[in-house]
């Protein structure tokens, strides 16, 4: 790297290099098998070791979509003479692995980071002679938002600059034994702490400690957290319970060929062997296509374990509030303990979180690196001790509809409480900074907290308090955001406006905001008497549908058209339709039709009589 950048690459000896970034240092070995040692740059008292071990083809016999070693493909799973070993060891490279050397990652001539690749250089086994494996490794200088896309699908994730190593795993030409198999990529994760470490580090998966000294007899599936894009192993200090390092596996992989592409689900399982943690990343069958997947690993600075410091000048927070300084860290699975009835400030690089809880609280916090500085206060009154997991992002969690005029903050808050959790949410509103961030003007008096109820956004009563915080009292914790509430305006036309009972009425509606902009994805309903129908979105703010008049008495009726959408003030209008009964047939017409019927009957009788006499 050129002088002035925050990544330095050095050759230690033949086949051994170090890559030093602001927070992470990685030792790269380019020998027989790819593996990494990494540690916090300013403190190498604990060193983590990640090693690529093998690929294993297996059949998911217990339908958990994860690898267990007793599911590895056996001869009885294939036809006669078709079986071969289902396992490829990364040490079987005939001439090792080709190491690319280091190169700059650039965009528009700007250097974004440093990269290096490992590519499989042939194998000893003819079975795997066409197998292609490439490991593309990246360290970014600054916080970077990345994505995996295929057609109209996308998964987003964040890389912390100077603190994480990203590895793109590319696999193609796997010699499948069956077309209903899966493929497991095994990584072994171990670590060693020296006498200066101060405390042992232990791995945790989904909040549960993993005992590596135990020799597990079977692999266990790892459930990905709800709405999370990654499955993670984190390492915490035994004394402080602080997160020190992490290993992440994206829950989606890209599968593609020359003409088509798509995203597939990725699962994981693990097993301990007394010395290391075996982590299995599991991919579905992808045939002759190419698979690309993005795991990563990283560190948290250990020198940030500091004593409480005086509270900075935070609006509404007393100066003597207990404050912990983690201002160099963008929290990712940060774990902390908050004592009951003791207001605590956690100071991070891009958020200042103040927590006050009536019961002891264990917090697991992740904040997207794209979040700019915000002041957030959580005042909790749980009925019991609480484990709280909070994810703060600029985009919606999976399965949640984006708000039209949000302020770029979404909180996914989950907990283990069995009783109701009453809380007060407060976010400091700096109108000038917010407008600069959003690139639009806002009316702060229209801001409101909203929550996602599983199908739509619900507004809750909100107000600006004396300290400038948008405040709401809530009775549950789920997915929350803040929206600038804008009124809807719906206009409508009927066709026809006068109908005969039983005929449908076509309703055409146009929905706009107060500035005259068309609004999409609005729920527009039409009510006529006891009948309610929803209009179809035709695009560009236009909605259309029909409502039936069957069963109505003759008269004039109001058709009520109502427009509703989360984050907007609903609006309704009405139009009048006249319903008439079918006109009775005139007497002259009845006489005429009667005569015609009589003539027809006489003709039929005459014809039948003649036929009978001939017989």
Coordinates of C-alpha atoms in Angstrom, one line a residue:
X1 CA 0.0 0.0 0.0
X2 CA 1.2 3.5 -0.7
X3 CA 2.3 5.8 2.1
X4 CA -0.5 7.4 4.2
X5 CA -2.9 4.5 4.0
X6 CA -3.9 2.5 7.1
X7 CA -3.0 -0.9 5.8
X8 CA 0.6 -2.2 5.8
X9 CA 1.6 -5.5 4.1
X10 CA 5.0 -7.0 5.0
X11 CA 6.8 -10.2 4.1
X12 CA 8.1 -12.0 7.2
X13 CA 9.7 -14.9 5.4
X14 CA 9.1 -17.1 2.4
X15 CA 5.3 -18.0 2.4
X16 CA 4.5 -15.8 5.4
X17 CA 3.2 -12.3 5.4
X18 CA 1.5 -9.9 7.8
X19 CA -1.3 -7.4 7.0
X20 CA -1.6 -4.6 9.6
X21 CA -4.6 -2.4 9.7
X22 CA -5.8 0.1 12.3
X23 CA -7.4 -2.5 14.5
X24 CA -6.6 -5.9 13.0
X25 CA -3.4 -7.6 12.1
X26 CA -3.6 -10.8 10.0
X27 CA -0.7 -13.3 9.5
X28 CA -1.2 -14.9 6.1
X29 CA 0.4 -18.3 5.3
X30 CA 0.6 -19.2 1.6
X31 CA 1.7 -22.8 2.1
X32 CA -0.1 -26.1 1.7
X33 CA -3.4 -25.1 3.3
X34 CA -4.9 -21.5 3.6
X35 CA -5.2 -20.3 7.2
X36 CA -5.0 -17.0 9.1
X37 CA -3.9 -15.9 12.5
X38 CA -5.3 -12.5 13.5
X39 CA -5.3 -10.3 16.6
X40 CA -6.0 -6.8 17.7
X41 CA -3.1 -4.6 16.3
X42 CA -2.2 -3.0 19.6
X43 CA -2.5 -6.1 21.7
X44 CA -1.4 -9.6 20.5
X45 CA -1.9 -11.2 23.9
X46 CA -4.8 -13.2 22.3
X47 CA -4.3 -14.6 18.8
X48 CA -7.1 -16.3 16.9
X49 CA -6.5 -19.0 14.3
X50 CA -8.9 -19.7 11.4
X51 CA -8.1 -22.7 9.1
X52 CA -9.9 -24.0 6.0
X53 CA -10.2 -27.8 6.5
X54 CA -12.5 -29.5 4.1
X55 CA -15.5 -29.7 1.9
X56 CA -18.0 -32.6 2.6
X57 CA -21.0 -33.7 0.6
X58 CA -23.9 -34.8 2.8
X59 CA -27.6 -35.8 2.6
X60 CA -29.7 -33.9 5.1
X61 CA -31.4 -36.9 6.7
X62 CA -32.9 -35.1 9.7
X63 CA -34.2 -32.2 7.6
X64 CA -32.5 -29.5 9.7
X65 CA -30.6 -28.1 6.6
X66 CA -27.3 -28.4 8.5
X67 CA -24.3 -30.8 8.5
X68 CA -23.9 -33.7 10.9
X69 CA -21.0 -36.1 10.2
X70 CA -23.2 -39.1 10.2
X71 CA -25.0 -37.6 7.2
X72 CA -22.0 -37.7 4.9
X73 CA -22.9 -39.5 1.6
X74 CA -22.4 -43.3 1.8
X75 CA -22.1 -45.9 -0.9
X76 CA -25.7 -47.0 -0.3
X77 CA -26.8 -43.5 -1.3
X78 CA -25.5 -43.8 -4.9
X79 CA -25.8 -46.3 -7.7
X80 CA -23.5 -49.3 -8.1
X81 CA -20.0 -48.2 -9.0
X82 CA -20.8 -44.5 -8.7
X83 CA -19.5 -43.8 -5.2
X84 CA -16.3 -41.9 -4.5
X85 CA -15.1 -40.1 -1.5
X86 CA -17.5 -37.3 -0.5
X87 CA -14.8 -35.3 1.3
X88 CA -12.2 -33.0 -0.2
X89 CA -9.4 -31.9 2.2
X90 CA -7.9 -28.5 1.6
X91 CA -4.5 -30.1 2.2
X92 CA -4.9 -32.2 -0.9
X93 CA -3.8 -29.5 -3.3
X94 CA -1.2 -31.1 -5.6
X95 CA 1.0 -28.1 -5.6
X96 CA -0.5 -26.2 -2.7
X97 CA -2.5 -23.0 -3.3
X98 CA -1.6 -20.1 -5.6
X99 CA -1.1 -16.9 -3.6
X100 CA -1.8 -13.8 -5.6
X101 CA 0.2 -11.4 -3.5
X102 CA -1.3 -8.2 -2.3
X103 CA -3.2 -5.7 -4.4
X104 CA -5.1 -2.5 -3.8
X105 CA -8.9 -2.5 -3.9
X106 CA -9.9 0.7 -5.8
X107 CA -12.9 2.6 -7.0
X108 CA -12.7 5.7 -9.3
X109 CA -8.9 5.7 -8.6
X110 CA -9.5 5.8 -4.8
X111 CA -7.9 3.1 -2.7
X112 CA -10.6 1.4 -0.6
X113 CA -8.4 -1.3 1.0
X114 CA -6.1 -4.3 0.3
X115 CA -6.8 -7.7 -1.1
X116 CA -5.2 -11.0 -1.7
X117 CA -6.4 -14.3 -3.1
X118 CA -5.8 -18.1 -2.7
X119 CA -6.6 -20.4 -5.7
X120 CA -6.5 -24.1 -5.6
X121 CA -3.6 -25.3 -7.8
X122 CA -4.7 -28.8 -8.8
X123 CA -5.4 -31.9 -6.6
X124 CA -3.8 -35.2 -6.1
X125 CA -7.1 -37.0 -6.6
X126 CA -8.5 -37.4 -10.2
X127 CA -12.0 -37.2 -8.8
X128 CA -11.4 -33.5 -7.9
X129 CA -9.2 -32.6 -10.9
X130 CA -11.8 -30.1 -12.2
X131 CA -12.7 -28.6 -8.8
X132 CA -12.2 -24.9 -8.6
X133 CA -11.9 -23.1 -5.3
X134 CA -10.9 -19.5 -4.8
X135 CA -10.6 -17.5 -1.6
X136 CA -10.7 -13.7 -2.2
X137 CA -9.7 -11.9 0.9
X138 CA -10.3 -8.2 1.6
X139 CA -9.6 -5.6 4.4
X140 CA -11.2 -2.3 3.9
X141 CA -9.8 1.0 5.1
X142 CA -13.1 2.5 6.1
X143 CA -16.5 1.3 7.1
X144 CA -18.1 -0.1 4.0
X145 CA -21.6 -1.3 3.1
X146 CA -21.6 -4.3 0.8
X147 CA -24.2 -6.4 -0.8
X148 CA -24.8 -9.7 -2.5
X149 CA -27.3 -9.3 -5.4
X150 CA -28.9 -11.6 -7.9
X151 CA -31.7 -10.4 -10.2
X152 CA -34.1 -8.5 -7.9
X153 CA -32.8 -10.1 -4.7
X154 CA -30.2 -8.4 -2.4
X155 CA -28.7 -8.9 1.0
X156 CA -26.8 -6.1 2.7
X157 CA -24.1 -6.2 5.3
X158 CA -21.4 -3.9 6.8
X159 CA -17.7 -4.2 7.1
X160 CA -15.9 -2.3 9.8
X161 CA -12.9 -0.5 8.4
X162 CA -9.5 -1.6 9.6
X163 CA -11.0 -4.3 11.9
X164 CA -12.4 -7.1 9.7
X165 CA -11.2 -9.6 7.1
X166 CA -13.7 -10.6 4.5
X167 CA -13.3 -13.8 2.5
X168 CA -15.2 -14.5 -0.6
X169 CA -15.4 -18.3 -1.1
X170 CA -15.9 -19.3 -4.7
X171 CA -16.6 -23.0 -5.5
X172 CA -17.5 -24.6 -8.9
X173 CA -17.2 -28.0 -10.5
X174 CA -17.9 -30.0 -7.4
X175 CA -18.3 -33.7 -8.4
X176 CA -21.7 -34.3 -6.9
X177 CA -22.6 -37.9 -5.9
X178 CA -26.4 -37.1 -5.8
X179 CA -28.6 -34.3 -6.9
X180 CA -30.2 -34.0 -3.5
X181 CA -27.0 -33.5 -1.5
X182 CA -25.7 -30.5 0.4
X183 CA -22.1 -29.3 0.7
X184 CA -20.5 -28.3 4.0
X185 CA -17.4 -26.1 4.3
X186 CA -15.5 -26.7 7.5
X187 CA -13.5 -24.0 9.2
X188 CA -11.6 -24.7 12.4
X189 CA -11.5 -21.8 14.8
X190 CA -9.0 -21.8 17.8
X191 CA -7.3 -19.2 19.9
X192 CA -4.5 -18.8 22.4
X193 CA -4.1 -16.2 25.2
X194 CA -0.7 -15.3 26.6
X195 CA 0.0 -14.3 30.2
X196 CA -0.6 -10.6 29.4
X197 CA -4.1 -11.2 28.2
X198 CA -5.7 -10.4 31.5
X199 CA -8.6 -12.7 31.0
X200 CA -9.6 -15.8 29.0
X201 CA -11.7 -15.4 25.9
X202 CA -14.6 -17.9 25.3
X203 CA -16.8 -18.4 22.3
X204 CA -20.5 -17.7 22.3
X205 CA -23.2 -18.7 19.8
X206 CA -26.6 -17.1 20.0
X207 CA -25.8 -15.9 23.6
X208 CA -24.8 -19.4 24.8
X209 CA -21.2 -20.2 25.9
X210 CA -19.5 -23.0 24.0
X211 CA -17.2 -25.3 26.0
X212 CA -14.4 -26.1 23.6
X213 CA -12.8 -28.5 26.0
X214 CA -15.8 -30.8 25.5
X215 CA -15.6 -33.4 22.7
X216 CA -19.1 -33.2 21.2
X217 CA -20.3 -36.4 19.5
X218 CA -22.5 -34.7 16.9
X219 CA -22.7 -31.4 15.2
X220 CA -25.4 -29.0 16.3
X221 CA -27.3 -26.6 14.0
X222 CA -27.0 -22.9 14.6
X223 CA -30.2 -20.9 14.3
X224 CA -29.7 -17.5 12.7
X225 CA -31.1 -14.6 14.8
X226 CA -34.5 -13.3 13.5
X227 CA -34.1 -10.6 10.8
X228 CA -30.3 -11.1 10.9
X229 CA -28.2 -11.4 7.7
X230 CA -25.4 -13.2 9.5
X231 CA -24.8 -16.2 11.7
X232 CA -22.0 -15.5 14.2
X233 CA -19.6 -16.8 16.7
X234 CA -18.4 -14.2 19.1
X235 CA -15.5 -14.3 21.6
X236 CA -16.0 -12.6 25.0
X237 CA -13.8 -11.9 27.9
X238 CA -14.6 -14.2 30.9
X239 CA -14.3 -11.3 33.5
X240 CA -15.6 -8.4 31.5
X241 CA -18.1 -10.2 29.2
X242 CA -16.9 -7.8 26.5
X243 CA -17.0 -9.0 22.8
X244 CA -13.4 -9.3 21.6
X245 CA -13.6 -11.0 18.2
X246 CA -16.2 -12.5 15.9
X247 CA -16.6 -14.9 13.0
X248 CA -19.6 -14.3 10.7
X249 CA -21.3 -16.3 8.0
X250 CA -23.8 -14.5 5.6
X251 CA -27.2 -16.3 5.5
X252 CA -27.3 -16.1 1.7
X253 CA -25.0 -17.2 -1.1
X254 CA -25.0 -16.4 -4.8
X255 CA -25.3 -19.2 -7.3
X256 CA -24.8 -18.3 -11.0
X257 CA -23.8 -19.5 -14.4
X258 CA -23.5 -17.7 -17.8
X259 CA -27.2 -17.0 -18.1
X260 CA -28.9 -17.1 -14.7
X261 CA -28.3 -16.2 -11.1
X262 CA -30.0 -16.4 -7.8
X263 CA -29.6 -16.3 -4.0
X264 CA -29.8 -19.5 -1.9
X265 CA -30.1 -20.0 1.9
X266 CA -26.9 -20.7 3.9
X267 CA -27.1 -22.6 7.2
X268 CA -24.5 -23.5 9.8
X269 CA -23.6 -26.1 12.4
X270 CA -20.8 -26.5 14.9
X271 CA -19.0 -29.1 17.0
X272 CA -16.1 -29.0 19.5
X273 CA -13.3 -31.5 19.6
X274 CA -11.5 -30.6 22.8
X275 CA -9.2 -28.1 21.1
X276 CA -11.0 -26.1 18.5
X277 CA -14.5 -25.1 17.4
X278 CA -15.4 -26.7 14.1
X279 CA -17.7 -24.4 12.2
X280 CA -19.6 -25.8 9.2
X281 CA -21.1 -23.5 6.6
X282 CA -23.8 -25.5 4.7
X283 CA -24.8 -24.9 1.1
X284 CA -27.7 -26.4 -0.9
X285 CA -27.2 -28.4 -4.0
X286 CA -26.0 -26.1 -6.8
X287 CA -25.2 -28.5 -9.6
X288 CA -22.8 -27.3 -12.3
X289 CA -23.3 -23.7 -11.3
X290 CA -20.8 -21.5 -9.4
X291 CA -21.3 -20.7 -5.8
X292 CA -20.0 -17.5 -4.1
X293 CA -20.3 -16.9 -0.3
X294 CA -19.0 -14.1 2.0
X295 CA -17.9 -15.1 5.5
X296 CA -15.8 -12.6 7.6
X297 CA -13.9 -12.3 10.8
X298 CA -12.7 -9.4 12.9
X299 CA -11.7 -8.0 16.3
X300 CA -12.8 -5.4 18.8
X301 CA -10.1 -3.3 20.6
X302 CA -9.2 -4.7 24.0
X303 CA -7.7 -1.4 25.2
X304 CA -11.1 0.2 25.4
X305 CA -11.9 -1.5 28.7
X306 CA -11.9 1.7 30.6
X307 CA -13.3 3.0 33.9
X308 CA -16.4 5.2 33.7
X309 CA -15.6 8.7 32.6
X310 CA -17.6 11.9 33.0
X311 CA -20.6 12.1 30.8
X312 CA -20.1 14.3 27.7
X313 CA -22.5 17.2 27.1
X314 CA -25.6 15.1 26.2
X315 CA -28.9 17.0 26.2
X316 CA -31.0 15.9 29.2
X317 CA -28.4 13.7 30.8
X318 CA -26.9 14.7 34.1
X319 CA -23.1 15.3 34.0
X320 CA -22.4 12.8 36.8
X321 CA -24.1 9.9 34.8
X322 CA -21.9 6.8 34.6
X323 CA -20.4 6.8 31.1
X324 CA -18.4 4.1 29.4
X325 CA -16.1 5.3 26.6
X326 CA -16.1 3.1 23.5
X327 CA -15.8 6.0 21.1
X328 CA -13.5 4.1 18.7
X329 CA -15.9 1.3 18.2
X330 CA -19.0 0.8 16.0
X331 CA -20.8 -1.8 18.1
X332 CA -21.3 -5.2 16.6
X333 CA -22.7 -7.8 19.0
X334 CA -21.4 -5.6 21.9
X335 CA -22.4 -7.1 25.2
X336 CA -22.7 -5.1 28.3
X337 CA -24.4 -5.3 31.8
X338 CA -26.5 -2.4 33.1
X339 CA -27.3 -2.3 36.8
X340 CA -30.8 -1.8 38.0
X341 CA -31.9 1.8 38.6
X342 CA -28.5 3.2 37.5
X343 CA -28.6 5.4 34.4
X344 CA -25.7 4.3 32.2
X345 CA -24.3 6.0 29.0
X346 CA -22.5 3.9 26.4
X347 CA -20.5 6.1 24.1
X348 CA -19.7 4.6 20.7
X349 CA -18.4 6.0 17.4
X350 CA -21.8 6.5 15.9
X351 CA -24.3 6.4 18.7
X352 CA -24.6 7.5 22.3
X353 CA -27.0 5.1 24.0
X354 CA -28.4 5.9 27.5
X355 CA -30.1 3.1 29.3
X356 CA -32.0 3.2 32.5
X357 CA -33.8 0.0 33.7
X358 CA -35.7 -0.9 36.8
X359 CA -34.2 -4.4 36.6
X360 CA -30.8 -5.7 35.8
X361 CA -30.2 -5.6 32.0
X362 CA -27.9 -7.6 29.8
X363 CA -27.5 -5.7 26.5
X364 CA -26.4 -7.1 23.1
X365 CA -26.0 -4.2 20.7
X366 CA -25.2 -4.0 17.0
X367 CA -25.3 -0.7 15.1
X368 CA -24.8 -0.4 11.4
X369 CA -21.7 1.5 10.4
X370 CA -23.9 3.6 8.1
X371 CA -25.7 5.0 11.1
X372 CA -24.5 8.5 11.8
X373 CA -24.2 9.9 15.3
X374 CA -27.5 9.8 17.2
X375 CA -28.5 10.1 20.9
X376 CA -30.9 7.4 22.0
X377 CA -32.4 6.9 25.4
X378 CA -34.1 3.7 26.6
X379 CA -36.0 3.9 29.8
X380 CA -37.2 0.4 30.7
X381 CA -39.5 -0.9 33.3
X382 CA -39.5 -4.7 32.9
X383 CA -41.1 -6.9 35.5
X384 CA -38.0 -9.1 35.6
X385 CA -34.3 -9.2 34.7
X386 CA -33.9 -8.7 31.0
X387 CA -31.8 -9.9 28.1
X388 CA -32.1 -7.2 25.4
X389 CA -30.9 -7.6 21.8
X390 CA -31.0 -4.4 19.8
X391 CA -30.0 -3.9 16.1
X392 CA -29.9 -0.3 14.9
X393 CA -29.8 0.1 11.1
X394 CA -30.6 2.5 8.3
X395 CA -32.7 0.0 6.4
X396 CA -35.6 -2.2 7.3
X397 CA -35.2 -5.7 8.7
X398 CA -36.1 -8.5 6.5
X399 CA -39.9 -8.8 5.9
X400 CA -40.6 -5.2 7.0
X401 CA -41.9 -2.6 4.6
X402 CA -39.9 0.6 4.3
X403 CA -41.4 3.8 5.4
X404 CA -41.7 6.6 2.7
X405 CA -40.5 9.5 4.9
X406 CA -38.4 7.8 7.6
X407 CA -35.4 9.5 9.1
X408 CA -33.0 6.6 8.3
X409 CA -33.2 4.8 11.7
X410 CA -34.7 1.4 12.4
X411 CA -34.5 -0.3 15.7
X412 CA -35.1 -4.1 16.0
X413 CA -35.4 -4.7 19.7
X414 CA -35.9 -8.2 21.1
X415 CA -35.9 -9.6 24.6
X416 CA -36.5 -12.7 26.7
X417 CA -39.1 -11.3 29.1
X418 CA -42.3 -13.3 29.8
X419 CA -44.0 -10.2 31.3
X420 CA -44.9 -7.0 29.5
X421 CA -42.1 -4.5 29.2
X422 CA -43.1 -0.9 29.6
X423 CA -40.6 1.6 28.1
X424 CA -40.0 5.1 27.0
X425 CA -38.2 5.7 23.7
X426 CA -36.4 9.0 23.2
X427 CA -34.3 10.1 20.2
X428 CA -32.7 13.5 20.1
X429 CA -33.8 15.5 17.1
X430 CA -31.2 17.9 15.7
X431 CA -33.3 19.3 12.8
X432 CA -30.3 20.9 10.9
X433 CA -28.1 17.8 11.1
X434 CA -31.0 15.6 10.2
X435 CA -32.0 17.6 7.1
X436 CA -28.3 17.6 6.0
X437 CA -28.2 13.8 6.5
X438 CA -31.5 13.1 4.7
X439 CA -31.0 15.7 1.9
X440 CA -34.5 17.1 2.4
X441 CA -36.3 19.5 4.7
X442 CA -38.4 18.1 7.6
X443 CA -41.2 19.3 9.8
X444 CA -40.1 18.2 13.2
X445 CA -43.5 18.8 14.6
X446 CA -44.8 15.9 12.4
X447 CA -42.3 13.3 13.5
X448 CA -43.7 10.3 15.3
X449 CA -42.5 6.9 16.6
X450 CA -44.0 4.0 14.7
X451 CA -43.8 0.2 15.2
X452 CA -44.3 -2.7 12.8
X453 CA -47.1 -5.0 13.8
X454 CA -46.2 -7.8 11.4
X455 CA -48.1 -6.4 8.4
X456 CA -48.2 -2.6 8.7
X457 CA -46.7 0.4 10.5
X458 CA -48.7 1.7 13.5
X459 CA -48.3 5.3 14.7
X460 CA -48.0 5.9 18.4
X461 CA -48.6 9.2 20.3
X462 CA -45.3 11.1 20.3
X463 CA -44.1 14.5 21.4
X464 CA -41.0 16.6 21.6
X465 CA -39.9 17.0 25.2
X466 CA -38.1 19.9 26.7
X467 CA -34.7 18.5 26.0
X468 CA -35.4 18.1 22.3
X469 CA -36.1 14.3 22.3
X470 CA -38.9 12.8 20.3
X471 CA -40.6 10.7 23.0
X472 CA -43.1 7.9 23.2
X473 CA -44.4 5.7 26.0
X474 CA -44.7 2.1 24.7
X475 CA -45.9 -1.2 26.1
X476 CA -43.8 -3.5 24.0
X477 CA -40.5 -3.7 22.2
X478 CA -40.2 -4.9 18.5
X479 CA -39.3 -3.1 15.3
X480 CA -39.5 0.7 15.8
X481 CA -38.7 3.7 13.6
X482 CA -39.5 7.4 13.3
X483 CA -41.4 8.9 10.4
X484 CA -42.4 12.3 9.3
X485 CA -46.2 12.0 9.2
X486 CA -47.7 13.4 6.0
X487 CA -51.5 13.6 5.3
X488 CA -52.9 11.7 2.3
X489 CA -55.4 13.2 -0.1
X490 CA -57.7 10.8 -2.0
X491 CA -60.1 11.8 -4.8
X492 CA -62.4 9.5 -6.6
X493 CA -64.8 9.0 -9.5
X494 CA -67.7 6.6 -10.0
X495 CA -68.7 5.0 -13.3
X496 CA -71.6 4.9 -13.7
X497 CA -73.2 7.1 -11.0
X498 CA -76.7 5.7 -11.7
X499 CA -77.1 1.9 -11.8
X500 CA -79.8 -0.7 -11.8
X501 CA -79.6 -2.9 -8.7
X502 CA -77.2 -5.7 -9.2
X503 CA -74.9 -3.8 -11.6
X504 CA -71.3 -3.1 -10.5
X505 CA -69.9 0.4 -9.9
X506 CA -66.4 1.0 -11.0
X507 CA -64.4 3.2 -8.5
X508 CA -61.3 5.1 -9.7
X509 CA -59.2 6.8 -7.0
X510 CA -56.1 8.9 -7.0
X511 CA -54.0 9.2 -3.9
X512 CA -51.4 12.0 -3.4
X513 CA -49.5 13.6 -0.5
X514 CA -49.9 17.2 0.4
X515 CA -47.3 18.3 -2.1
X516 CA -49.3 16.6 -4.9
X517 CA -46.9 13.6 -5.3
X518 CA -48.6 10.3 -6.1
X519 CA -48.3 7.7 -3.3
X520 CA -47.9 4.0 -4.0
X521 CA -48.7 1.0 -1.9
X522 CA -51.7 2.6 -0.2
X523 CA -54.5 0.6 1.2
X524 CA -57.6 2.1 -0.5
X525 CA -60.9 0.6 0.6
X526 CA -64.4 1.3 -0.7
X527 CA -67.5 0.9 1.5
X528 CA -71.1 0.7 0.3
X529 CA -73.5 -0.2 3.0
X530 CA -72.1 -3.3 4.6
X531 CA -69.8 -4.2 1.7
X532 CA -66.1 -3.4 1.7
X533 CA -63.6 -4.0 -1.2
X534 CA -60.0 -3.0 -1.6
X535 CA -58.9 -1.2 -4.8
X536 CA -56.0 -2.4 -6.9
X537 CA -52.9 -0.3 -7.2
X538 CA -52.6 0.6 -10.9
X539 CA -49.4 2.6 -10.4
X540 CA -48.5 6.3 -10.2
X541 CA -51.0 6.9 -7.4
X542 CA -54.0 5.4 -9.3
X543 CA -56.3 2.8 -7.8
X544 CA -59.3 1.0 -9.3
X545 CA -61.9 -1.6 -8.5
X546 CA -65.6 -2.5 -8.6
X547 CA -68.2 -2.9 -5.9
X548 CA -71.5 -4.8 -6.4
X549 CA -75.0 -3.3 -5.8
X550 CA -76.8 -6.6 -5.5
X551 CA -79.3 -6.7 -2.6
X552 CA -79.6 -2.9 -2.3
X553 CA -83.0 -1.2 -2.2
X554 CA -83.8 1.6 -4.5
X555 CA -82.3 4.9 -3.3
X556 CA -79.2 7.1 -3.1
X557 CA -76.1 5.8 -1.3
X558 CA -72.8 7.2 -0.2
X559 CA -69.8 5.2 -1.3
X560 CA -66.9 6.0 1.1
X561 CA -63.4 5.8 -0.2
X562 CA -60.6 5.6 2.4
X563 CA -56.8 5.8 1.9
X564 CA -54.5 4.4 4.6
X565 CA -50.7 3.8 4.7
X566 CA -48.2 3.5 7.6
X567 CA -46.5 6.8 8.3
X568 CA -49.3 8.9 6.8
X569 CA -52.5 10.5 8.1
X570 CA -55.4 8.6 6.5
X571 CA -58.0 10.4 4.5
X572 CA -61.4 9.6 3.1
X573 CA -63.9 11.0 0.7
X574 CA -67.3 10.0 -0.5
X575 CA -69.3 9.9 -3.7
X576 CA -73.0 9.4 -4.3
X577 CA -74.5 6.5 -6.4
X578 CA -78.1 6.2 -7.3
X579 CA -79.6 2.7 -7.4
X580 CA -82.8 2.0 -9.3
X581 CA -84.9 -1.1 -9.4
X582 CA -85.5 -2.9 -12.7
X583 CA -88.4 -1.4 -14.5
X584 CA -91.7 -3.4 -14.5
X585 CA -92.7 -4.7 -18.0
X586 CA -95.6 -2.5 -19.5
X587 CA -99.1 -4.0 -19.8
X588 CA -99.1 -3.7 -23.6
X589 CA -95.9 -5.8 -23.7
X590 CA -97.4 -8.4 -21.4
X591 CA -100.4 -8.7 -23.7
X592 CA -98.3 -8.9 -26.8
X593 CA -96.0 -11.6 -25.3
X594 CA -99.1 -13.5 -24.1
X595 CA -100.5 -13.6 -27.6
X596 CA -97.3 -14.8 -29.1
X597 CA -97.1 -17.5 -26.5
X598 CA -100.7 -18.6 -27.3
X599 CA -99.9 -18.8 -31.0
X600 CA -96.8 -20.9 -30.4
X601 CA -98.8 -23.3 -28.2
X602 CA -101.6 -23.6 -30.9
X603 CA -99.0 -24.3 -33.6
X604 CA -97.3 -27.0 -31.5
X605 CA -100.7 -28.6 -30.8
X606 CA -101.7 -28.7 -34.5
X607 CA -98.3 -30.2 -35.5
X608 CA -98.6 -32.9 -32.9
X609 CA -102.2 -33.7 -33.9
X610 CA -101.2 -34.0 -37.6
X611 CA -98.3 -36.3 -36.8
X612 CA -100.6 -38.5 -34.7
X613 CA -103.3 -38.8 -37.4
X614 CA -100.7 -39.8 -40.0
X615 CA -99.5 -42.5 -37.8

